[in-house]
CSV table of C-alpha atoms in Angstrom, one decimal:
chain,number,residue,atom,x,y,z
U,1,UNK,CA,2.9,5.1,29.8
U,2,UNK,CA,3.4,8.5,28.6
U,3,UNK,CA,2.0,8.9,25.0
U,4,UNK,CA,2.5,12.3,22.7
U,5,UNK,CA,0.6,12.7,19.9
U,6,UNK,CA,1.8,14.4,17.0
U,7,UNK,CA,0.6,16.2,13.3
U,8,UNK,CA,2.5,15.9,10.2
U,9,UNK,CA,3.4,18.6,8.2
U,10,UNK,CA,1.3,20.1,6.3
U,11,UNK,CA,1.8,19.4,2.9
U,12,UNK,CA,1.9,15.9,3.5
U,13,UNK,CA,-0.6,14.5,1.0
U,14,UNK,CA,-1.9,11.6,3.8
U,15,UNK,CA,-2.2,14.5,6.6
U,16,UNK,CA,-5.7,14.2,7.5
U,17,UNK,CA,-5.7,10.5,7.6
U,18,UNK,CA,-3.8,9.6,10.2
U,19,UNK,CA,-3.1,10.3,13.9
U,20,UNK,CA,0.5,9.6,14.9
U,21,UNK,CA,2.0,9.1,18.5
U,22,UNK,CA,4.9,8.0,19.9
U,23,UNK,CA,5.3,5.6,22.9
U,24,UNK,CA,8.2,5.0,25.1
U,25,UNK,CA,10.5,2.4,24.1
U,26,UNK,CA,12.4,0.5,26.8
U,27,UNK,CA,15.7,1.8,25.1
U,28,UNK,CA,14.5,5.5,25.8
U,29,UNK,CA,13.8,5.7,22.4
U,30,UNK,CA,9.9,6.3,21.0
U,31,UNK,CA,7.8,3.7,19.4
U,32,UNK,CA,5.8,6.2,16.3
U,33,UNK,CA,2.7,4.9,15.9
U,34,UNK,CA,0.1,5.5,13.0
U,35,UNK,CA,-3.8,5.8,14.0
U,36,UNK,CA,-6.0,5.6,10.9
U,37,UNK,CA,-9.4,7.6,11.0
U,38,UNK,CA,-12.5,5.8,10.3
U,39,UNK,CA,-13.0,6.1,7.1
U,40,UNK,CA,-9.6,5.0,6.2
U,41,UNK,CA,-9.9,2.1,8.2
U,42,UNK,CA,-12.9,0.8,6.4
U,43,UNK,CA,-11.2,1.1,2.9
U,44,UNK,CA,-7.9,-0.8,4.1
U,45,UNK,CA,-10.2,-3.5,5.8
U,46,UNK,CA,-11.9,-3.6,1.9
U,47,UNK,CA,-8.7,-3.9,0.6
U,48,UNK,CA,-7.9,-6.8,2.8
U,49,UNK,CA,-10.8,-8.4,2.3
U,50,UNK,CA,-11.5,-8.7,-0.7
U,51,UNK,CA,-7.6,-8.3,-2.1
U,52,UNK,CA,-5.0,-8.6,0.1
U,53,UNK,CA,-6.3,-12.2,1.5
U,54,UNK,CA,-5.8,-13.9,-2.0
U,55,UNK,CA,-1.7,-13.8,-1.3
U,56,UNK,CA,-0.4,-16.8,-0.1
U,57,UNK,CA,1.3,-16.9,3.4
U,58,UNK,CA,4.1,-19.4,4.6
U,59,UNK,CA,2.9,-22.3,7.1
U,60,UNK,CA,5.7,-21.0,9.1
U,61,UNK,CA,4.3,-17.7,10.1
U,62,UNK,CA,2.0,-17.8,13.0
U,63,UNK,CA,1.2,-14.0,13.3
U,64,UNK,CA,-2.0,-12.3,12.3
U,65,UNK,CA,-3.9,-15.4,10.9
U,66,UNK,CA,-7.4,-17.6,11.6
U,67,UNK,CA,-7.1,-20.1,14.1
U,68,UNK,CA,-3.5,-20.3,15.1
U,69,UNK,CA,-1.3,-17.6,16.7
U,70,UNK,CA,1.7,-17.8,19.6
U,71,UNK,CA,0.4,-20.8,21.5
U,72,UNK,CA,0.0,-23.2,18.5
U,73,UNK,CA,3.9,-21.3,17.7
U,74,UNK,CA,5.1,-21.9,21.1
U,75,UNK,CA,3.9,-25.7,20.9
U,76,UNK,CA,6.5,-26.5,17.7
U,77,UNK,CA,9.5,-26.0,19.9
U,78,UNK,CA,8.0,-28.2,22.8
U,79,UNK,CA,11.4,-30.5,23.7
U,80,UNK,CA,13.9,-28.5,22.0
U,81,UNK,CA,17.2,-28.7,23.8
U,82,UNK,CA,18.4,-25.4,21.8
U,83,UNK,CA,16.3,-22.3,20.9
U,84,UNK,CA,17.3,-19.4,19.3
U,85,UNK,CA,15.3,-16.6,19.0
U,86,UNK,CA,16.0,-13.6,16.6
U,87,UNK,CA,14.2,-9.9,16.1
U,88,UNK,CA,13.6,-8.0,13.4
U,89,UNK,CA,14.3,-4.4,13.6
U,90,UNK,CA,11.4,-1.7,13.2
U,91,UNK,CA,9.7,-4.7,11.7
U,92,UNK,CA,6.4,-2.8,9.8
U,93,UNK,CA,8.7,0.5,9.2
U,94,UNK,CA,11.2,-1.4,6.9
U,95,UNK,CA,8.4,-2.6,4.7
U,96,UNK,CA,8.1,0.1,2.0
U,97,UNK,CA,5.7,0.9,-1.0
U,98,UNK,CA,8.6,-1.4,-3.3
U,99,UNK,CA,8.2,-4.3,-1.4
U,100,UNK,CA,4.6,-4.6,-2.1
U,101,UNK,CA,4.8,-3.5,-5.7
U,102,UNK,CA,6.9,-5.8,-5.8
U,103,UNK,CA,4.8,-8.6,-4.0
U,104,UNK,CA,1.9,-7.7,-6.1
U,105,UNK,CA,3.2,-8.1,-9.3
U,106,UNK,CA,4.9,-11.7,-8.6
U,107,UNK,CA,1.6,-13.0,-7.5
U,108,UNK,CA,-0.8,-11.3,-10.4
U,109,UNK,CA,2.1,-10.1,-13.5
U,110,UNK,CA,0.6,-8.0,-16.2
U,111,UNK,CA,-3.0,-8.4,-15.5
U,112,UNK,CA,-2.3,-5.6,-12.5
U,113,UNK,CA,-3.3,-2.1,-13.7
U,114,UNK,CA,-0.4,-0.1,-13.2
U,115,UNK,CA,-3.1,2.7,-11.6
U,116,UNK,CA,-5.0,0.1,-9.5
U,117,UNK,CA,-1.6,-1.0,-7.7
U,118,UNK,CA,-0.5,2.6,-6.7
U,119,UNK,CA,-4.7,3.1,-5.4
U,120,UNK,CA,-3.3,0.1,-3.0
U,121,UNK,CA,0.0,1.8,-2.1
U,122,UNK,CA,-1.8,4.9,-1.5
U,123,UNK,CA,-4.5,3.2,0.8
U,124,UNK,CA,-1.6,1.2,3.0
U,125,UNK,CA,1.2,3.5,3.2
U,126,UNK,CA,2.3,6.5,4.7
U,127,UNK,CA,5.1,8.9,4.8
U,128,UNK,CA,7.6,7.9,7.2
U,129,UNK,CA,8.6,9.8,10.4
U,130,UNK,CA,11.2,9.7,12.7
U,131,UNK,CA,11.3,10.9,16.4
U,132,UNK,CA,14.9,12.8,16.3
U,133,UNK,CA,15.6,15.1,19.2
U,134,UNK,CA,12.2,15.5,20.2
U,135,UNK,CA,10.0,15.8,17.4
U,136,UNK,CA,8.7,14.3,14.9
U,137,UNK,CA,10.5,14.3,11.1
U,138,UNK,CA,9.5,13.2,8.0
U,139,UNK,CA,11.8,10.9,5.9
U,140,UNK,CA,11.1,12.2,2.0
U,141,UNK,CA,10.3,10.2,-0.7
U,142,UNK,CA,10.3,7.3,1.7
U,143,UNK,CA,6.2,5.3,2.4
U,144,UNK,CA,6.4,2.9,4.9
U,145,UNK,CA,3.3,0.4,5.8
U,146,UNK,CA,2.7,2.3,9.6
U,147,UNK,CA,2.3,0.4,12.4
U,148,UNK,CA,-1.2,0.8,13.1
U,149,UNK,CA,-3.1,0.7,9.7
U,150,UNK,CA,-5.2,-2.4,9.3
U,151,UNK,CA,-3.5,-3.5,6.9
U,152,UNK,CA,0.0,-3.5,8.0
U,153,UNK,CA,0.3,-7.2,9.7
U,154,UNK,CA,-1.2,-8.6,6.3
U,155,UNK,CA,1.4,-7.2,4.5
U,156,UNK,CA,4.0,-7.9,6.3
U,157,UNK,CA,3.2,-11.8,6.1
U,158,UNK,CA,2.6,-11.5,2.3
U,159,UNK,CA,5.8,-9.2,1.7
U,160,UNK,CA,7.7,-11.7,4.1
U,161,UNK,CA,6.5,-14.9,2.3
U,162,UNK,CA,9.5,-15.8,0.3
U,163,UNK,CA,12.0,-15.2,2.9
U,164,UNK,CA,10.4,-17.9,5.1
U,165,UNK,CA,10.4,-20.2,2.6
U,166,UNK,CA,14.3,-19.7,2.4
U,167,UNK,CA,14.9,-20.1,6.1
U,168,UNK,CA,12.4,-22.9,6.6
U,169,UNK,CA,14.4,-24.5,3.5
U,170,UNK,CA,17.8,-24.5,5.0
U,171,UNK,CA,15.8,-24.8,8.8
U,172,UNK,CA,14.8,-28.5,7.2
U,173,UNK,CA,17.6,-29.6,5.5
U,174,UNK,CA,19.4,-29.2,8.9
U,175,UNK,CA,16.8,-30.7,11.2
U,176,UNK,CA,15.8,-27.4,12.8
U,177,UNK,CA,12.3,-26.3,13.6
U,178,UNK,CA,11.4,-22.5,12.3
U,179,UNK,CA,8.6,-20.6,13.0
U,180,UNK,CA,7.8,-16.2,13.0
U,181,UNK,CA,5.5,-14.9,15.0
U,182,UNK,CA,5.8,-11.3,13.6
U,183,UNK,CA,9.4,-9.2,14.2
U,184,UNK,CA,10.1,-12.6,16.4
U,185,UNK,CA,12.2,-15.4,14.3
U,186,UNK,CA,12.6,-18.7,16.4
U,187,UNK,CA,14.9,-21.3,15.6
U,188,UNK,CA,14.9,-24.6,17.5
U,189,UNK,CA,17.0,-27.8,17.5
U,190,UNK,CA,15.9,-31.5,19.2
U,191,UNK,CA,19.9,-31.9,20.2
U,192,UNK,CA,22.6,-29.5,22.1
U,193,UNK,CA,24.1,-27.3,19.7
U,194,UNK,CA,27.4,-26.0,19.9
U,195,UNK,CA,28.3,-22.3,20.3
U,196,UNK,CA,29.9,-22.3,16.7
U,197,UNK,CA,27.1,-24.2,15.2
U,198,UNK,CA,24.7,-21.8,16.7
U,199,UNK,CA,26.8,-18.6,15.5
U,200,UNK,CA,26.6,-20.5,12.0
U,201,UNK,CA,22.8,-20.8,12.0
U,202,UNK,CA,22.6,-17.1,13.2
U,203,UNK,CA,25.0,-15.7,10.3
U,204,UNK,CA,22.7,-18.1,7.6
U,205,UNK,CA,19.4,-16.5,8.8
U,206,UNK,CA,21.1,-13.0,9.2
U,207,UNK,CA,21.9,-13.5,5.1
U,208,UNK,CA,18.5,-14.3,4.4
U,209,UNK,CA,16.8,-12.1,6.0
U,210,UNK,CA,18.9,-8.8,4.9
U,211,UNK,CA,20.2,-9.9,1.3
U,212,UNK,CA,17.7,-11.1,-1.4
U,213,UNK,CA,20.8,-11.7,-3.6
U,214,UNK,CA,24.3,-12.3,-1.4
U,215,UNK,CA,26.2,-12.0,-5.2
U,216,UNK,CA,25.1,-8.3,-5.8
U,217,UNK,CA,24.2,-7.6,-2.3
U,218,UNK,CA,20.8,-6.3,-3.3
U,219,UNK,CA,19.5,-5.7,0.3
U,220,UNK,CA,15.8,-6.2,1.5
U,221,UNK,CA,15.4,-3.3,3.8
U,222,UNK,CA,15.3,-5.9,6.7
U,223,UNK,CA,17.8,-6.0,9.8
U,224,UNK,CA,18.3,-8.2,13.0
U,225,UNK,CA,18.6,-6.4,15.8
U,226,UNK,CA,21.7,-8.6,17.3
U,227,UNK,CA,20.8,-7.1,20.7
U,228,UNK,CA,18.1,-8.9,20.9
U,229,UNK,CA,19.3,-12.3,20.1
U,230,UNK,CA,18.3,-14.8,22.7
U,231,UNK,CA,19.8,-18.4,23.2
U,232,UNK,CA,18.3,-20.9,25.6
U,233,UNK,CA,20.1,-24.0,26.1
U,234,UNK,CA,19.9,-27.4,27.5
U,235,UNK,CA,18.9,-27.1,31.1
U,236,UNK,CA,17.6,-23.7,31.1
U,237,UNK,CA,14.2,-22.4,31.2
U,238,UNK,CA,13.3,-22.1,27.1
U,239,UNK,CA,10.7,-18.8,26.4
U,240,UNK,CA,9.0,-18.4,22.8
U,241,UNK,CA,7.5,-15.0,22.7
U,242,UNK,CA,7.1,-14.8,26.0
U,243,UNK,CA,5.7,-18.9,26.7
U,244,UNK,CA,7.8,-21.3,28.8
U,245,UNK,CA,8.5,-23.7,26.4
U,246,UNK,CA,9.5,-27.3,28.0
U,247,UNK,CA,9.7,-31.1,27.2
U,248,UNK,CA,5.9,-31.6,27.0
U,249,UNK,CA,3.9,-28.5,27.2
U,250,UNK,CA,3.5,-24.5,27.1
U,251,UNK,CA,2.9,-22.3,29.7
U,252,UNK,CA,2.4,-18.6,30.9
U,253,UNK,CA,5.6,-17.9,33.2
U,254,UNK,CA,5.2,-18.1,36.8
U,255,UNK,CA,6.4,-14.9,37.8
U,256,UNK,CA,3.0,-14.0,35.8
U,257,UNK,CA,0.7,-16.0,37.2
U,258,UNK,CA,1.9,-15.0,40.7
U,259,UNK,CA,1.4,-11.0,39.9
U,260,UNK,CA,-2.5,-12.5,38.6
U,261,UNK,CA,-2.9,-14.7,41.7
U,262,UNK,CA,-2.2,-11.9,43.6
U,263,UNK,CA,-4.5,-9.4,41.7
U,264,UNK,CA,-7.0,-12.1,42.4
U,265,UNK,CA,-6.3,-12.9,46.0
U,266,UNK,CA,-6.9,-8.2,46.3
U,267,UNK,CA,-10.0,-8.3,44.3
U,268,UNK,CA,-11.8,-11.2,46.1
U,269,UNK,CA,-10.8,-9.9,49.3
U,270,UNK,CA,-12.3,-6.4,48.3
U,271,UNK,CA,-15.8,-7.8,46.7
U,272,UNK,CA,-16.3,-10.1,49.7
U,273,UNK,CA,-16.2,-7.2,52.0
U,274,UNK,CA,-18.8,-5.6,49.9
U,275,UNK,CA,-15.7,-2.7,48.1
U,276,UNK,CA,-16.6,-1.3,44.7
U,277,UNK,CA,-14.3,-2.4,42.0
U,278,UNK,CA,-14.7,-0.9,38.7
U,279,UNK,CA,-15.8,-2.9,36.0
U,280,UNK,CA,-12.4,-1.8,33.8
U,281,UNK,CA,-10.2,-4.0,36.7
U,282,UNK,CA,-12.6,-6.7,36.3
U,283,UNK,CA,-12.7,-7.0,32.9
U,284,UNK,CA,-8.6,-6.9,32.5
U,285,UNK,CA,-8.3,-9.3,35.4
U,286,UNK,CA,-11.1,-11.4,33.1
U,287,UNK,CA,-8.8,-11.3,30.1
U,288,UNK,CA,-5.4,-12.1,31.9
U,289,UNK,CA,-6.9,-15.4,33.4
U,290,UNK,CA,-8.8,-16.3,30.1
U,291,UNK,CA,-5.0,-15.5,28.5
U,292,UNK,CA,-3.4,-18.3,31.4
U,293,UNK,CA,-6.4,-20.7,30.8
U,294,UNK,CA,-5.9,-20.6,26.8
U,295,UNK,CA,-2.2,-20.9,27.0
U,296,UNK,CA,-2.3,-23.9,29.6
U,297,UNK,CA,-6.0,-25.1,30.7
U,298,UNK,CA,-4.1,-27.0,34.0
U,299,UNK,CA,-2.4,-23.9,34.8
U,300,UNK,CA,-5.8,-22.5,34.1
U,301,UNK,CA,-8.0,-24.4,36.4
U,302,UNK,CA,-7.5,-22.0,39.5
U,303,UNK,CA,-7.9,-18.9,38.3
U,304,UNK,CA,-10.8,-19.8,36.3
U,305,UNK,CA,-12.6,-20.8,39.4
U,306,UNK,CA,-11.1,-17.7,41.3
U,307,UNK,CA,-12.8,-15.6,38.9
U,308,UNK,CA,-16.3,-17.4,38.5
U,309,UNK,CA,-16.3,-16.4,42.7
U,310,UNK,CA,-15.1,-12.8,42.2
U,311,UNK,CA,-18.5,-12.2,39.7
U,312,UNK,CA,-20.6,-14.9,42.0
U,313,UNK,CA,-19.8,-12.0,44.7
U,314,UNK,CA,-20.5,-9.0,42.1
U,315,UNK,CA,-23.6,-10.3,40.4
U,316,UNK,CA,-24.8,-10.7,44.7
U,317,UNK,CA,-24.3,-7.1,45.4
């Protein structure tokens, strides 16, 4: 992965608190990302702490909470016969230093001090940048929550709360299951839908999602990437954020666990004949077995035991 790292301008009034990179995208485009220095992260992870985590959150949202995350997602749409899965574009990006004024005064009114909510928009946002042509552009007069800060997911679950409330509104009146896990919007049905029936629940969402009022056409800053779009249909493998989703379980695709089984069958090879392998192969072989085991414990069983042999061999040496 080629990574460039980049400085803003000077002038910009956030310019020694973050580091910014861009990452390939697999468009050709660059993914900016925002790195917070260490004392910036320990004031956003205050913030969340002992602010941020008093806004409610939809049950529908799956992403960056306690407890639950894409397998307990992936589980809701076990036995659909119709999935539909949507993204949001530049998901964190589109979020903007209105939206969580906005957020904050509909959860807290007039007891906000006008000067404590702009300390919180200074502490989460940053000026946004573009990659155009090869470098790296400010947008003016335009603060973003960057992808990166601590306190960017939490936002965008608390900036996002009323518009899954809409979707899992109409999502339940027409006997759909909806979940987000992030950018990722999934839509499921328990019967065959139709192609126009499907189009019809893609146009409703769409709505929602861009439009806070379809009368005036106040848009939210929000946009589904229709190139994204995925359908899965009746008789076809079903994936939710990257799970195989069938009629009775969740798993980690096979074409995954082969690459693993065969980065297990090299390393066990290698240890038994007495090879170095360095403990950074180890450990991210480690986490992609205790990733197939967490996902699907049957699945699991193999590769757990597998790896308990690789480090019997290492701990030998």
């Amino acid at each position: 992965m080629c990574v460039e790292r980049h400085s803003p301008k000077r002038g910009d009034k956030m310019n020694n608190q973050y580091t910014i990179i861009t990452i390939p995208k697999r468009n050709g485009c660059r993914r900016v990302i925002y790195i917070p220095n260490e004392a910036l992260k320990r004031e956003q992870k205050a913030v969340v702490n002992f602010f941020l985590k008093h806004f409610k959150v939809s049950p529908v949202c799956y992403s960056y909470r306690k407890c639950i995350g894409v397998k307990e997602m992936a589980y809701r749409h076990v036995g659909a016969k119709t999935v539909i899965c949507l993204d949001i574009q530049d998901f964190f990006h589109s979020i903007t230093d209105e939206h969580i004024r906005d957020a904050m005064y509909q959860r807290f009114g007039s007891k906000l001090n006008p000067q404590f909510v702009e300390y919180i928009i200074s502490v989460v946002c940053h000026t946004k940048y573009e990659y155009v042509n090869g470098t790296l552009q400010a947008v003016k007069n335009l603060l973003i929550t960057p992808q990166g800060a601590v306190t960017s997911p939490v936002i965008s679950n608390i900036v996002f709360y009323h518009i899954d409330n809409k979707i899992q509104t109409f999502a339940k009146y027409h006997g759909l299951t909806y979940t987000r896990y992030a950018d990722d919007i999934i839509i499921s049905s328990r019967r065959t839908l139709s192609d126009s029936e499907i189009e019809n629940i893609i146009s409703v969402i769409k709505n929602m999602v861009e439009y806070s009022d379809r009368k005036s056409k106040r848009q939210t800053g929000f946009r589904i990437n229709r190139e994204k779009t995925k359908i899965y249909k009746y008789g076809h493998r079903k994936l939710v954020c990257g799970l195989v989703v069938n009629d009775k379980t969740v798993s980690v695709p096979k074409k995954y666990r082969r690459q693993v089984r065969a980065e297990i069958h090299t390393v066990l090879e290698a240890v038994k004949n007495g090879k170095h392998i360095d403990s950074e192969t180890i450990d991210k072989l480690r986490g992609k077995v205790q990733w197939i085991n967490h996902i699907n414990s049957v699945h699991g069983k193999w590769f757990v035991e597998k790896m308990k042999e690789i480090e019997k061999h290492l701990f030998s040496q």
